[in-house]
C-alpha positions as YAML, in Angstrom:
chain: A
units: angstrom
residues:
- id: 1
  name: HIS
  ca: [-0.14, -0.08, -0.08]
- id: 2
  name: ASP
  ca: [0.91, 3.27, -0.63]
- id: 3
  name: LEU
  ca: [0.35, 5.57, 2.24]
- id: 4
  name: GLN
  ca: [0.54, 9.68, 1.88]
- id: 5
  name: PRO
  ca: [-0.04, 11.43, 4.52]
- id: 6
  name: THR
  ca: [-2.92, 13.63, 4.67]
- id: 7
  name: GLU
  ca: [-1.61, 16.36, 6.78]
- id: 8
  name: THR
  ca: [1.64, 16.55, 8.19]
- id: 9
  name: VAL
  ca: [2.95, 18.29, 11.85]
- id: 10
  name: ASP
  ca: [6.30, 19.00, 12.63]
- id: 11
  name: CYS
  ca: [6.01, 19.35, 16.52]
- id: 12
  name: ARG
  ca: [8.89, 21.45, 17.37]
- id: 13
  name: LYS
  ca: [7.24, 24.17, 15.55]
- id: 14
  name: VAL
  ca: [4.02, 23.88, 15.79]
- id: 15
  name: PRO
  ca: [3.58, 21.41, 19.07]
- id: 16
  name: ILE
  ca: [0.21, 19.63, 20.19]
- id: 17
  name: PRO
  ca: [-0.59, 20.20, 23.84]
- id: 18
  name: THR
  ca: [-2.76, 18.25, 26.19]
- id: 19
  name: PRO
  ca: [-6.15, 20.16, 25.32]
- id: 20
  name: ALA
  ca: [-5.44, 19.81, 21.34]
- id: 21
  name: LEU
  ca: [-4.67, 15.96, 21.95]
- id: 22
  name: GLN
  ca: [-8.09, 15.75, 23.82]
- id: 23
  name: SER
  ca: [-9.99, 17.57, 21.27]
- id: 24
  name: ARG
  ca: [-8.40, 14.87, 18.63]
- id: 25
  name: LEU
  ca: [-9.41, 12.23, 20.35]
- id: 26
  name: GLY
  ca: [-13.21, 12.90, 19.65]
- id: 27
  name: ASP
  ca: [-12.31, 11.67, 15.72]
- id: 28
  name: VAL
  ca: [-10.83, 8.60, 16.79]
- id: 29
  name: SER
  ca: [-11.57, 5.19, 17.74]
- id: 30
  name: ARG
  ca: [-8.20, 3.24, 19.02]
- id: 31
  name: VAL
  ca: [-4.66, 4.71, 20.05]
- id: 32
  name: LEU
  ca: [-1.98, 2.42, 20.02]
- id: 33
  name: VAL
  ca: [0.42, 3.83, 21.99]
- id: 34
  name: VAL
  ca: [4.20, 2.22, 21.96]
- id: 35
  name: LYS
  ca: [6.19, 2.57, 24.93]
- id: 36
  name: GLY
  ca: [9.77, 0.49, 24.71]
- id: 37
  name: LYS
  ca: [9.19, -2.83, 23.31]
- id: 38
  name: LYS
  ca: [5.45, -2.53, 24.68]
- id: 39
  name: VAL
  ca: [2.14, -1.22, 22.71]
- id: 40
  name: LEU
  ca: [-1.09, -0.09, 24.80]
- id: 41
  name: ASP
  ca: [-4.11, -0.37, 22.76]
- id: 42
  name: LEU
  ca: [-6.11, 2.37, 24.28]
- id: 43
  name: HIS
  ca: [-9.86, 3.49, 23.11]
- id: 44
  name: PRO
  ca: [-10.40, 7.16, 23.97]
- id: 45
  name: ARG
  ca: [-14.25, 6.84, 25.01]
- id: 46
  name: ASN
  ca: [-12.74, 4.52, 28.01]
- id: 47
  name: ASP
  ca: [-8.86, 5.60, 28.49]
- id: 48
  name: GLU
  ca: [-8.65, 9.68, 27.62]
- id: 49
  name: LYS
  ca: [-6.80, 9.80, 30.84]
- id: 50
  name: ALA
  ca: [-4.46, 6.73, 30.62]
- id: 51
  name: ILE
  ca: [-3.77, 7.99, 26.12]
- id: 52
  name: ILE
  ca: [-2.97, 11.52, 28.58]
- id: 53
  name: GLU
  ca: [-0.91, 10.23, 30.82]
- id: 54
  name: GLU
  ca: [1.14, 7.94, 28.01]
- id: 55
  name: ALA
  ca: [0.99, 10.11, 24.78]
- id: 56
  name: ILE
  ca: [1.87, 13.32, 26.68]
- id: 57
  name: GLY
  ca: [5.71, 13.62, 26.95]
- id: 58
  name: ARG
  ca: [8.17, 15.34, 28.92]
- id: 59
  name: SER
  ca: [7.68, 18.58, 27.43]
- id: 60
  name: GLY
  ca: [3.82, 18.48, 27.67]
- id: 61
  name: ASN
  ca: [3.20, 17.86, 24.17]
- id: 62
  name: LEU
  ca: [2.08, 15.03, 21.96]
- id: 63
  name: ARG
  ca: [5.26, 12.71, 21.98]
- id: 64
  name: ALA
  ca: [6.55, 12.38, 18.34]
- id: 65
  name: PRO
  ca: [6.42, 10.28, 16.16]
- id: 66
  name: SER
  ca: [2.60, 9.83, 16.06]
- id: 67
  name: LEU
  ca: [0.10, 9.78, 12.98]
- id: 68
  name: ARG
  ca: [-3.61, 9.04, 12.42]
- id: 69
  name: HIS
  ca: [-4.85, 7.26, 9.79]
- id: 70
  name: GLY
  ca: [-8.59, 7.07, 9.63]
- id: 71
  name: GLU
  ca: [-9.90, 6.65, 13.70]
- id: 72
  name: LEU
  ca: [-6.52, 4.74, 14.31]
- id: 73
  name: MET
  ca: [-3.77, 7.04, 16.40]
- id: 74
  name: ILE
  ca: [-0.30, 5.88, 16.89]
- id: 75
  name: VAL
  ca: [2.47, 7.67, 19.52]
- id: 76
  name: GLY
  ca: [5.26, 6.08, 19.46]
- id: 77
  name: PHE
  ca: [6.66, 4.10, 16.67]
- id: 78
  name: SER
  ca: [6.68, -0.11, 16.40]
- id: 79
  name: GLU
  ca: [6.97, -1.76, 13.35]
- id: 80
  name: GLU
  ca: [4.63, -3.96, 14.68]
- id: 81
  name: ALA
  ca: [1.65, -1.07, 14.88]
- id: 82
  name: TYR
  ca: [2.45, 0.63, 11.61]
- id: 83
  name: ARG
  ca: [1.85, -2.73, 9.64]
- id: 84
  name: GLU
  ca: [-1.63, -2.57, 11.01]
- id: 85
  name: LEU
  ca: [-2.03, -0.14, 8.40]
- id: 86
  name: ILE
  ca: [-1.24, -1.77, 5.94]
- id: 87
  name: VAL
  ca: [-2.87, -4.82, 6.07]
...
């Protein structure tokens, strides 16, 4: 598959703080948060607090890399998580 971004944001120039992340969670039904080798599979309607705790970095902004594809958001990098986009 050829996955092309519909929007690209350089978070160093345009940070995404907690309130902006919270508003974006309304557009997704599933969030995969990668922490080391662990992948957390979270659902915004039930796990918003956990998503905020895990997806916001020490800077107070959304961790990079992050991407959204349809109703799936991935925070952090995991080859396994990214494979879900091309299945």
